[in-house]
Coordinates of N, CA and C in Angstrom, one line a residue:
M1 N 0.9 -1.3 -0.2 CA -0.2 0.0 -0.2 C 0.7 1.5 -0.3
R2 N 0.8 2.1 -0.9 CA 1.4 3.2 -0.9 C 0.7 4.3 0.1
F3 N 1.9 4.7 1.0 CA 1.5 5.8 1.9 C 1.3 7.4 1.5
V4 N 0.3 7.3 1.5 CA -0.1 9.1 1.0 C -1.2 9.7 1.7
R5 N -0.8 10.9 2.3 CA -1.7 11.3 3.5 C -1.6 12.6 3.1
H6 N -3.1 13.1 3.7 CA -3.8 14.2 3.3 C -2.9 15.3 4.8
A7 N -2.2 15.7 4.2 CA -1.4 17.2 4.7 C -2.4 18.3 5.8
I8 N -1.4 19.1 6.0 CA -2.5 20.1 6.4 C -3.2 20.8 5.7
A9 N -4.3 20.1 5.6 CA -5.7 20.5 5.0 C -6.4 21.6 5.8
A10 N -5.9 22.9 5.4 CA -6.5 24.1 5.9 C -7.6 24.9 5.6
A11 N -8.6 24.8 6.1 CA -9.5 25.8 5.4 C -10.2 26.7 6.1
V12 N -10.3 28.0 5.4 CA -10.7 29.3 5.9 C -11.8 29.9 5.5
M13 N -12.6 30.0 6.2 CA -13.9 30.7 6.5 C -13.9 32.0 6.3
S14 N -13.8 33.2 5.3 CA -13.3 34.5 5.6 C -14.5 35.1 6.3
L15 N -15.9 35.1 6.1 CA -16.8 35.7 6.6 C -17.2 35.1 7.9
A16 N -16.7 34.0 8.3 CA -17.1 33.8 9.8 C -15.7 33.9 10.8
G17 N -14.8 33.8 10.1 CA -13.5 34.0 10.6 C -12.6 32.9 11.1
V18 N -13.3 31.6 10.7 CA -13.0 30.5 11.4 C -11.8 29.8 10.3
A19 N -10.9 29.3 11.1 CA -9.8 28.4 10.3 C -10.0 26.8 10.9
Q20 N -10.2 25.8 10.0 CA -9.6 24.4 10.0 C -8.5 23.5 9.3
A21 N -8.0 23.2 10.2 CA -6.6 22.4 9.7 C -6.4 21.2 10.3
D22 N -6.7 20.0 9.5 CA -6.5 18.5 10.0 C -5.6 18.1 8.9
D23 N -4.8 17.1 9.4 CA -3.7 15.9 9.1 C -4.0 15.2 8.5
S24 N -5.3 14.7 8.6 CA -5.8 12.9 8.7 C -7.2 12.8 8.1
M25 N -7.4 14.1 7.6 CA -8.9 13.6 6.8 C -8.6 13.0 5.7
V26 N -10.0 12.0 5.5 CA -9.8 10.8 4.4 C -11.4 11.3 3.4
V27 N -11.0 10.9 2.2 CA -12.1 11.2 1.4 C -12.8 10.0 0.9
V28 N -13.9 10.0 1.5 CA -15.0 9.2 1.2 C -15.8 9.6 -0.2
E29 N -16.5 9.1 -1.4 CA -17.2 9.6 -1.9 C -18.0 7.9 -2.4
L30 N -19.6 8.4 -2.2 CA -20.4 7.7 -2.4 C -21.0 8.0 -4.2
F31 N -21.1 7.0 -4.7 CA -22.1 6.8 -5.7 C -23.6 6.5 -5.7
T32 N -24.3 7.0 -5.3 CA -26.0 7.0 -5.1 C -26.8 7.3 -6.1
S33 N -28.1 6.9 -5.9 CA -29.0 7.3 -6.8 C -30.5 7.0 -5.6
Q34 N -31.1 7.9 -5.9 CA -32.5 8.1 -5.7 C -33.4 7.0 -6.0
G35 N -33.2 6.4 -7.4 CA -34.0 5.4 -7.7 C -33.3 4.0 -7.2
C36 N -32.5 3.7 -6.3 CA -31.6 2.6 -6.1 C -32.4 2.3 -4.3
S37 N -32.7 1.0 -4.4 CA -33.7 0.8 -3.3 C -32.2 0.3 -2.2
S38 N -31.5 -0.1 -2.7 CA -30.2 -0.5 -1.7 C -29.5 0.8 -1.0
C39 N -29.8 1.9 -1.8 CA -28.9 3.2 -1.0 C -29.2 3.7 -0.1
P40 N -30.7 4.0 0.1 CA -31.0 4.9 1.6 C -29.7 4.4 2.9
P41 N -29.9 3.2 3.1 CA -28.8 2.7 4.3 C -27.2 3.5 4.1
A42 N -26.6 3.9 2.7 CA -25.8 4.2 2.1 C -25.6 5.7 2.8
D43 N -26.8 6.2 1.8 CA -27.1 7.9 2.3 C -27.0 7.9 3.5
A44 N -27.5 7.6 4.9 CA -27.9 8.0 5.7 C -26.0 7.4 6.8
L45 N -25.3 6.5 6.3 CA -24.3 6.8 6.5 C -23.5 7.6 6.2
L46 N -23.2 8.2 4.8 CA -22.5 9.4 4.5 C -22.7 10.3 5.2
K47 N -24.6 10.3 5.7 CA -24.7 11.8 6.3 C -24.0 11.9 7.8
E48 N -24.2 10.4 8.3 CA -23.1 10.6 9.7 C -21.7 10.5 9.7
L49 N -21.2 10.3 8.8 CA -19.6 10.7 8.5 C -19.1 12.1 8.0
S50 N -20.3 12.5 7.6 CA -19.8 14.1 7.1 C -19.9 14.6 8.4
K51 N -20.3 14.4 9.5 CA -20.2 15.0 10.4 C -19.0 15.1 11.3
R52 N -17.7 13.8 10.9 CA -16.8 14.2 11.9 C -16.0 15.1 10.9
D53 N -14.7 15.3 11.7 CA -13.7 16.1 11.3 C -12.9 15.5 10.4
D54 N -12.4 14.1 10.5 CA -11.6 12.8 9.8 C -12.0 12.7 8.6
V55 N -13.2 13.3 7.9 CA -13.5 12.7 6.7 C -14.4 13.6 5.8
V56 N -13.6 13.6 4.4 CA -14.5 14.8 3.9 C -15.4 13.7 3.0
A57 N -16.9 14.2 2.9 CA -18.1 13.0 2.7 C -18.2 13.5 1.2
L58 N -18.4 13.2 -0.1 CA -19.4 13.6 -1.0 C -20.0 12.5 -1.9
A59 N -21.0 13.0 -2.1 CA -22.3 12.0 -2.8 C -22.2 12.7 -4.1
L60 N -22.0 11.9 -4.9 CA -22.0 11.5 -6.2 C -22.9 10.9 -6.8
H61 N -24.5 11.5 -7.1 CA -25.3 10.8 -7.6 C -25.3 10.3 -9.3
V62 N -25.8 9.5 -9.2 CA -25.6 9.0 -10.6 C -26.8 8.8 -11.7
D63 N -27.0 8.9 -12.6 CA -28.2 9.1 -13.5 C -28.9 7.1 -14.2
Y64 N -28.0 6.3 -14.3 CA -28.3 5.4 -14.8 C -29.2 4.4 -14.2
W65 N -29.7 4.6 -13.0 CA -31.4 3.7 -12.3 C -32.4 4.6 -12.8
D66 N -32.5 6.3 -13.7 CA -33.7 7.0 -13.8 C -34.3 6.5 -14.6
Y67 N -34.2 5.1 -15.2 CA -35.2 4.4 -16.3 C -36.2 3.4 -15.1
I68 N -35.7 3.5 -14.4 CA -37.0 2.2 -13.6 C -38.0 3.2 -12.7
G69 N -38.0 4.6 -13.0 CA -39.3 5.3 -12.5 C -39.4 6.3 -12.2
W70 N -38.2 6.6 -11.4 CA -38.0 7.9 -10.9 C -36.4 8.7 -11.4
K71 N -36.5 9.5 -11.3 CA -35.5 10.6 -12.0 C -34.7 11.3 -11.2
D72 N -33.3 10.8 -10.7 CA -32.8 11.4 -9.4 C -32.1 12.9 -10.4
D73 N -32.4 14.0 -9.5 CA -32.7 15.6 -10.0 C -31.2 16.0 -9.5
F74 N -30.4 15.1 -8.3 CA -29.1 15.8 -8.1 C -28.2 14.6 -9.4
A75 N -28.4 14.2 -10.2 CA -27.5 13.1 -10.8 C -26.8 13.8 -11.9
D76 N -25.5 14.0 -12.2 CA -25.1 14.2 -13.0 C -24.1 12.8 -13.9
P77 N -24.0 13.1 -15.5 CA -22.8 12.0 -16.0 C -22.1 12.4 -15.7
K78 N -21.4 13.2 -15.3 CA -20.1 13.4 -14.8 C -19.6 12.5 -13.7
H79 N -20.2 12.3 -13.2 CA -20.5 11.4 -11.7 C -19.9 9.9 -12.5
V80 N -20.7 9.5 -13.7 CA -20.8 8.2 -13.8 C -19.2 8.0 -14.4
E81 N -18.8 8.9 -15.4 CA -17.7 9.1 -15.9 C -16.8 8.9 -14.8
R82 N -16.8 9.5 -13.7 CA -16.1 9.2 -12.5 C -15.8 7.9 -12.1
Q83 N -16.9 7.4 -11.8 CA -16.9 5.9 -11.4 C -16.7 5.2 -12.5
K84 N -16.9 5.1 -13.5 CA -16.4 4.4 -14.9 C -14.8 4.4 -14.8
G85 N -14.3 5.6 -14.4 CA -12.7 5.3 -14.4 C -12.5 4.8 -13.3
Y86 N -12.7 4.6 -12.0 CA -12.2 3.8 -10.7 C -12.4 2.6 -11.6
A87 N -13.6 1.9 -12.2 CA -13.9 0.8 -12.4 C -12.6 0.2 -13.4
R88 N -12.3 1.0 -14.2 CA -11.3 1.0 -15.2 C -10.0 0.3 -14.5
V89 N -9.7 2.0 -13.9 CA -8.3 1.4 -13.4 C -8.3 0.4 -12.5
A90 N -9.3 -0.2 -11.4 CA -9.2 -1.6 -10.8 C -9.7 -2.6 -11.9
G91 N -10.1 -2.2 -12.8 CA -10.0 -3.8 -13.8 C -11.3 -4.4 -13.1
R92 N -12.3 -3.6 -13.1 CA -13.7 -4.2 -13.0 C -14.5 -3.8 -14.1
R93 N -15.4 -4.6 -14.6 CA -16.2 -4.8 -15.6 C -17.4 -3.8 -15.8
S94 N -17.4 -3.6 -14.2 CA -19.3 -2.6 -14.2 C -19.2 -1.8 -13.1
I95 N -20.3 -1.1 -13.3 CA -20.2 0.1 -11.4 C -21.4 -0.4 -10.8
Y96 N -21.9 0.0 -10.1 CA -23.1 -0.4 -9.2 C -23.2 0.7 -8.1
T97 N -24.7 0.6 -7.4 CA -25.0 1.9 -6.1 C -25.4 0.6 -5.4
P98 N -24.9 1.4 -4.3 CA -24.2 2.4 -3.6 C -22.7 1.9 -3.3
Q99 N -21.8 2.4 -3.8 CA -20.3 2.4 -3.8 C -19.9 3.4 -3.6
M100 N -19.0 3.3 -2.6 CA -18.0 4.4 -1.7 C -16.7 4.0 -2.1
I101 N -15.8 5.1 -2.4 CA -14.6 5.1 -2.9 C -13.7 5.9 -2.2
I102 N -12.7 5.3 -1.2 CA -11.9 5.7 -0.1 C -11.0 6.1 -0.7
D103 N -10.7 7.5 -0.6 CA -9.6 7.8 -0.9 C -8.6 8.0 -2.1
G104 N -9.8 7.4 -2.9 CA -9.4 7.1 -4.6 C -8.7 6.0 -5.0
T105 N -8.5 4.8 -3.6 CA -8.4 3.9 -3.4 C -8.5 2.3 -4.0
N106 N -9.5 2.7 -2.8 CA -10.5 1.3 -2.1 C -12.1 1.8 -2.9
D107 N -12.7 0.6 -2.8 CA -13.9 0.4 -3.0 C -15.0 -0.1 -2.0
V108 N -15.5 0.0 -1.9 CA -16.8 -1.3 -0.8 C -18.2 -0.8 -1.0
V109 N -19.0 -1.7 -0.6 CA -20.3 -1.5 -0.6 C -20.7 -0.2 0.2
G110 N -21.4 0.4 -0.2 CA -21.6 1.9 0.7 C -22.2 1.9 2.2
N111 N -22.9 0.5 2.1 CA -24.0 0.4 3.3 C -23.2 -0.9 4.2
R112 N -21.7 -1.2 4.2 CA -21.1 -1.7 4.7 C -20.5 -1.0 5.9
A113 N -21.1 -0.7 7.0 CA -20.6 0.5 8.0 C -18.7 0.1 8.4
K114 N -19.2 -1.1 8.8 CA -17.9 -2.0 9.2 C -16.6 -1.7 8.7
D115 N -17.0 -2.5 7.1 CA -15.9 -2.1 6.2 C -15.5 -1.0 5.9
V116 N -16.4 0.2 6.0 CA -16.5 1.3 5.6 C -15.3 2.3 6.9
E117 N -15.6 2.0 8.0 CA -14.7 2.1 9.1 C -13.2 1.7 9.0
M118 N -13.5 0.6 8.6 CA -12.3 -0.1 8.6 C -11.2 0.6 7.5
L119 N -11.7 1.1 6.5 CA -10.8 1.6 5.4 C -10.6 3.1 6.0
I120 N -11.6 3.5 6.4 CA -11.1 5.1 6.9 C -10.1 5.0 7.8
N121 N -10.1 3.9 8.8 CA -9.1 3.8 10.0 C -7.5 3.6 9.4
R122 N -7.8 2.7 8.2 CA -6.6 2.3 7.4 C -5.8 3.5 6.8
H123 N -6.5 4.2 6.2 CA -5.7 5.7 5.4 C -5.4 6.8 6.4
K124 N -6.3 7.2 7.3 CA -5.6 7.8 8.5 C -4.7 7.7 8.8
T125 N -3.8 6.8 8.9 CA -2.3 6.3 9.1 C -1.4 6.8 8.4
D126 N -2.2 7.4 6.8 CA -0.7 7.5 5.8 C -0.1 8.3 5.8
Q127 N 0.7 8.7 5.5 CA 2.0 9.8 5.4 C 1.4 10.9 4.5
A128 N 2.1 12.2 4.9 CA 1.6 13.2 4.5 C 2.7 13.6 3.2
T129 N 2.2 13.8 2.2 CA 3.0 14.3 1.0 C 2.6 15.3 0.1
V130 N 1.4 16.1 0.5 CA 0.8 16.9 0.0 C 0.0 17.9 1.1
A131 N 0.6 19.5 0.9 CA -0.1 20.2 1.8 C -0.9 21.1 0.8
L132 N -2.4 21.5 1.4 CA -3.1 22.3 1.0 C -3.6 23.4 1.5
S133 N -4.1 24.9 1.2 CA -4.7 25.4 2.2 C -5.6 26.3 1.4
V134 N -6.9 26.6 1.6 CA -7.8 27.1 1.0 C -8.3 28.4 1.6
D135 N -8.6 29.6 0.8 CA -9.2 30.7 1.0 C -9.8 31.4 0.5
R136 N -11.2 31.6 1.0 CA -12.0 32.4 0.2 C -12.6 33.4 1.0
S137 N -12.4 34.5 -0.7 CA -12.7 36.4 -0.3 C -14.1 36.6 -1.1
G138 N -15.2 36.7 -0.9 CA -16.0 36.7 -1.8 C -16.7 35.7 -3.1
D139 N -16.1 35.9 -4.1 CA -16.5 34.8 -4.9 C -15.7 33.9 -5.4
T140 N -14.4 34.4 -4.8 CA -13.2 33.8 -5.3 C -12.5 32.9 -4.1
V141 N -12.1 31.5 -4.7 CA -11.5 30.9 -3.6 C -10.1 30.7 -4.0
T142 N -9.2 30.7 -3.4 CA -7.7 30.7 -3.8 C -7.1 29.1 -3.0
V143 N -6.6 28.5 -3.9 CA -5.9 27.4 -3.8 C -4.4 27.3 -3.5
Q144 N -3.7 27.0 -2.3 CA -2.2 27.0 -2.7 C -2.1 25.3 -2.3
A145 N -0.8 24.9 -3.0 CA -0.6 23.3 -2.7 C 0.9 23.3 -3.0
E146 N 1.3 22.9 -1.7 CA 2.7 22.6 -1.7 C 3.4 20.6 -1.7
R147 N 3.9 20.3 -3.0 CA 4.1 19.0 -2.3 C 5.7 18.5 -1.2
L148 N 5.5 17.8 -0.5 CA 5.9 17.8 0.9 C 7.0 16.5 0.1
S149 N 6.8 15.5 -0.3 CA 7.6 14.4 -0.7 C 6.7 14.1 -1.8
G150 N 7.7 13.2 -2.9 CA 7.2 12.5 -4.0 C 7.2 13.0 -5.2
S151 N 7.0 12.8 -6.2 CA 6.6 13.3 -7.5 C 6.2 13.0 -8.2
G152 N 5.6 13.5 -9.2 CA 4.9 13.3 -10.7 C 3.6 14.5 -10.5
P153 N 3.3 14.8 -11.4 CA 2.0 15.6 -11.7 C 0.8 15.1 -10.9
L154 N 0.0 16.5 -10.6 CA -1.1 16.0 -9.8 C -2.1 16.8 -10.3
D155 N -3.4 16.6 -10.0 CA -4.8 17.1 -10.6 C -5.4 17.6 -9.5
L156 N -5.7 18.9 -9.6 CA -6.6 19.4 -8.4 C -8.0 19.9 -8.6
H157 N -8.4 19.6 -7.9 CA -10.2 19.0 -8.0 C -11.0 20.1 -7.2
F158 N -11.7 21.0 -8.0 CA -12.4 21.8 -7.3 C -13.9 21.6 -7.4
I159 N -14.5 21.4 -5.9 CA -15.7 20.7 -5.9 C -17.0 21.6 -4.9
R160 N -17.8 22.0 -5.9 CA -19.4 22.3 -4.8 C -20.2 22.0 -4.4
V161 N -20.4 21.8 -2.8 CA -21.0 20.5 -2.7 C -22.4 21.4 -2.0
D162 N -23.6 20.8 -1.7 CA -24.6 21.1 -1.1 C -24.7 20.3 0.2
P163 N -24.9 21.1 1.2 CA -24.8 20.3 2.5 C -25.9 19.3 2.9
G164 N -27.4 19.3 2.0 CA -28.2 18.6 2.6 C -29.7 18.9 1.8
E165 N -30.4 17.9 1.3 CA -31.6 18.2 0.9 C -32.7 17.4 1.5
T166 N -33.9 17.4 1.5 CA -34.8 16.2 1.6 C -35.6 16.1 0.4
V167 N -36.0 15.1 -0.3 CA -36.8 14.5 -1.0 C -37.5 13.6 -0.9
Q168 N -39.1 14.0 -1.1 CA -40.0 12.6 -1.3 C -40.1 12.4 -2.8
I169 N -39.5 11.1 -2.5 CA -39.8 10.3 -3.9 C -41.3 9.5 -4.2
K170 N -41.6 9.8 -5.0 CA -43.0 9.5 -5.4 C -42.9 7.8 -6.6
R171 N -42.0 7.5 -7.0 CA -42.1 6.7 -8.3 C -40.9 5.9 -8.0
G172 N -40.7 4.7 -8.8 CA -39.6 4.1 -8.6 C -39.3 2.5 -7.3
E173 N -38.1 2.4 -7.0 CA -37.8 1.4 -6.1 C -38.0 2.1 -4.9
N174 N -37.9 2.9 -4.6 CA -37.8 4.1 -3.1 C -39.5 4.8 -3.0
S175 N -40.0 4.3 -3.9 CA -41.8 4.9 -4.2 C -42.1 5.2 -2.3
G176 N -42.9 6.3 -2.1 CA -43.2 6.8 -1.1 C -42.4 7.0 0.2
K177 N -41.1 6.7 0.1 CA -39.9 7.6 1.1 C -39.3 9.1 1.0
T178 N -39.2 9.2 1.9 CA -38.6 10.7 2.4 C -37.3 10.3 2.6
I179 N -36.2 10.8 2.0 CA -34.9 10.9 2.5 C -34.2 11.6 2.6
D180 N -33.3 11.8 3.2 CA -32.6 12.9 3.3 C -31.2 12.9 2.7
Y181 N -30.7 13.7 1.8 CA -29.4 13.8 1.2 C -28.4 14.4 1.8
S182 N -27.0 14.5 1.8 CA -26.2 15.1 2.5 C -24.8 15.3 1.6
Q183 N -24.1 16.3 1.5 CA -22.9 16.2 1.0 C -23.3 16.4 -0.6
I184 N -24.2 16.5 -1.2 CA -24.0 16.3 -2.7 C -23.5 17.1 -3.6
V185 N -22.4 16.7 -4.5 CA -22.4 17.2 -5.0 C -22.8 17.6 -6.8
T186 N -22.6 19.3 -6.5 CA -23.1 20.3 -7.5 C -22.7 20.5 -8.4
D187 N -21.1 20.5 -8.6 CA -19.8 20.7 -9.3 C -19.1 20.4 -9.3
W188 N -18.5 20.0 -10.0 CA -17.0 19.4 -10.2 C -15.8 19.6 -11.3
T189 N -14.9 20.9 -11.0 CA -14.2 21.4 -12.1 C -12.6 20.9 -11.7
A190 N -12.4 19.9 -12.6 CA -10.9 19.6 -12.9 C -9.7 20.0 -13.1
H191 N -8.5 20.4 -12.8 CA -7.8 21.1 -13.2 C -6.2 20.4 -13.5
S192 N -5.8 20.6 -14.2 CA -4.2 19.4 -14.6 C -3.1 20.0 -14.8
G193 N -3.1 21.3 -14.5 CA -1.7 22.2 -14.9 C -1.1 22.2 -13.7
W194 N -0.9 20.9 -12.6 CA 0.3 21.5 -12.0 C 1.1 20.2 -12.0
S195 N 2.5 20.4 -12.3 CA 3.3 19.6 -12.2 C 3.5 18.7 -11.2
G196 N 3.3 19.0 -10.0 CA 3.4 18.1 -8.8 C 4.4 18.5 -7.6
T197 N 5.5 19.5 -8.1 CA 6.4 19.8 -8.0 C 6.4 21.0 -7.1
G198 N 7.1 21.4 -5.9 CA 7.5 23.0 -5.7 C 6.0 23.4 -5.0
S199 N 5.9 24.7 -5.2 CA 4.3 25.4 -4.7 C 3.8 25.9 -5.8
Y200 N 2.5 25.6 -5.6 CA 1.4 26.1 -6.6 C 0.2 26.6 -6.0
K201 N 0.0 27.8 -7.0 CA -1.2 28.3 -6.4 C -2.5 28.9 -7.8
I202 N -3.7 28.8 -7.4 CA -4.5 28.7 -8.4 C -5.6 29.1 -7.7
E203 N -7.0 30.0 -8.3 CA -8.2 30.5 -8.0 C -9.2 30.0 -8.9
F204 N -10.1 29.9 -8.3 CA -11.7 29.4 -8.6 C -12.6 30.4 -8.4
S205 N -13.4 30.7 -8.9 CA -14.8 31.3 -9.1 C -15.5 30.2 -8.1
A206 N -16.1 30.9 -7.1 CA -17.2 29.8 -5.9 C -18.5 30.9 -5.9
K207 N -19.5 31.1 -7.1 CA -20.3 32.0 -6.7 C -21.4 31.4 -5.8
G208 N -22.3 31.8 -4.8 CA -23.4 31.2 -4.4 C -22.6 30.6 -3.0
D209 N -23.9 29.8 -2.0 CA -23.6 29.3 -0.7 C -23.4 27.6 -0.7
D210 N -22.8 27.1 -1.8 CA -22.7 25.9 -1.9 C -21.2 25.5 -1.1
A211 N -20.5 25.0 -0.5 CA -19.6 24.3 0.6 C -18.4 24.3 -0.8
V212 N -17.3 24.4 -0.3 CA -16.1 24.2 -1.1 C -15.5 22.8 -0.9
V213 N -15.1 21.9 -1.4 CA -13.7 21.1 -1.5 C -12.8 21.3 -2.2
V214 N -11.8 21.3 -2.2 CA -10.7 20.8 -3.0 C -10.1 19.8 -2.6
L215 N -9.5 18.7 -3.9 CA -8.9 17.7 -3.5 C -7.5 17.8 -4.5
A216 N -6.0 17.1 -4.0 CA -5.1 16.6 -5.1 C -5.5 15.2 -5.1
Q217 N -5.2 15.2 -6.4 CA -5.3 13.6 -6.7 C -4.3 13.6 -8.2
E218 N -4.2 12.2 -7.9 CA -2.7 11.8 -9.2 C -3.8 11.2 -10.0
P219 N -3.1 11.9 -11.3 CA -3.8 11.3 -12.3 C -4.4 10.3 -12.6
D220 N -5.5 9.9 -13.7 CA -6.2 9.2 -14.2 C -6.8 8.0 -13.1
H221 N -7.6 8.8 -11.8 CA -8.2 8.2 -11.0 C -7.7 7.6 -10.2
G222 N -6.3 8.3 -9.7 CA -5.1 7.6 -8.7 C -5.6 8.3 -7.2
S223 N -4.5 7.9 -6.3 CA -4.7 8.0 -5.0 C -4.9 9.7 -4.9
I224 N -5.8 10.0 -3.8 CA -6.1 11.2 -3.2 C -4.9 11.6 -2.1
L225 N -4.3 12.2 -2.7 CA -3.2 12.9 -2.1 C -3.6 13.9 -0.4
A226 N -4.3 15.2 -0.7 CA -5.2 15.8 0.1 C -6.4 16.0 -0.2
A227 N -6.8 16.7 1.1 CA -8.4 17.2 1.1 C -8.3 18.6 1.5
A228 N -8.8 19.4 1.4 CA -9.2 20.8 2.1 C -10.7 21.1 1.7
R229 N -11.3 21.9 2.7 CA -12.6 22.2 3.1 C -12.9 24.0 3.2
L230 N -14.2 23.8 2.6 CA -14.6 25.2 3.3 C -16.1 25.0 3.9
R231 N -16.2 24.9 4.6 CA -17.7 24.4 5.4 C -19.1 25.6 4.9

């Protein structure tokens, strides 16, 4: 196992004057759908994980179950492409929900809480290789990244996240249920301009109230080396 850790992931909320820093945050990506009958327990688990300081929780809703009777209005085809990329790298021929990807390297059925916790604890011990700092001023977010060890190019991912929504599902496999969804990914921008050496600085536009998450990840759906967030 490669030891790659989220370094000093500092997040600053300029309006509230609050700074967060954590050197052991683990990224949990949940691929889910409102039309999937197996997904509600995983959605509930992600909501609990999102309350933890040591986890960056992201819900990526997919659209490939829309045909069975209920359209997921949080779904984005880009989320499906990201899930397919992870499957291709892992040598898997199919994708499924609910699936969680831990730090870009391990996959697990998203409603298996004990397995998810085991993988989170494993990745919390990974060694720091990248430091990220994030600062927001108005509609502009400034990201500064520094390579602490290792080499090779890294992608920076700028993500907007809706903290939570409640949905009444009227058709499909979850018909009649009212489900709380959390950490819903509303936008995802990937930037591949960093060589992965020394220090790097970039600005992103961040209009609106959605939270901000920034990831440093090895190209082609590799390991996530750092994560920072603005709640």
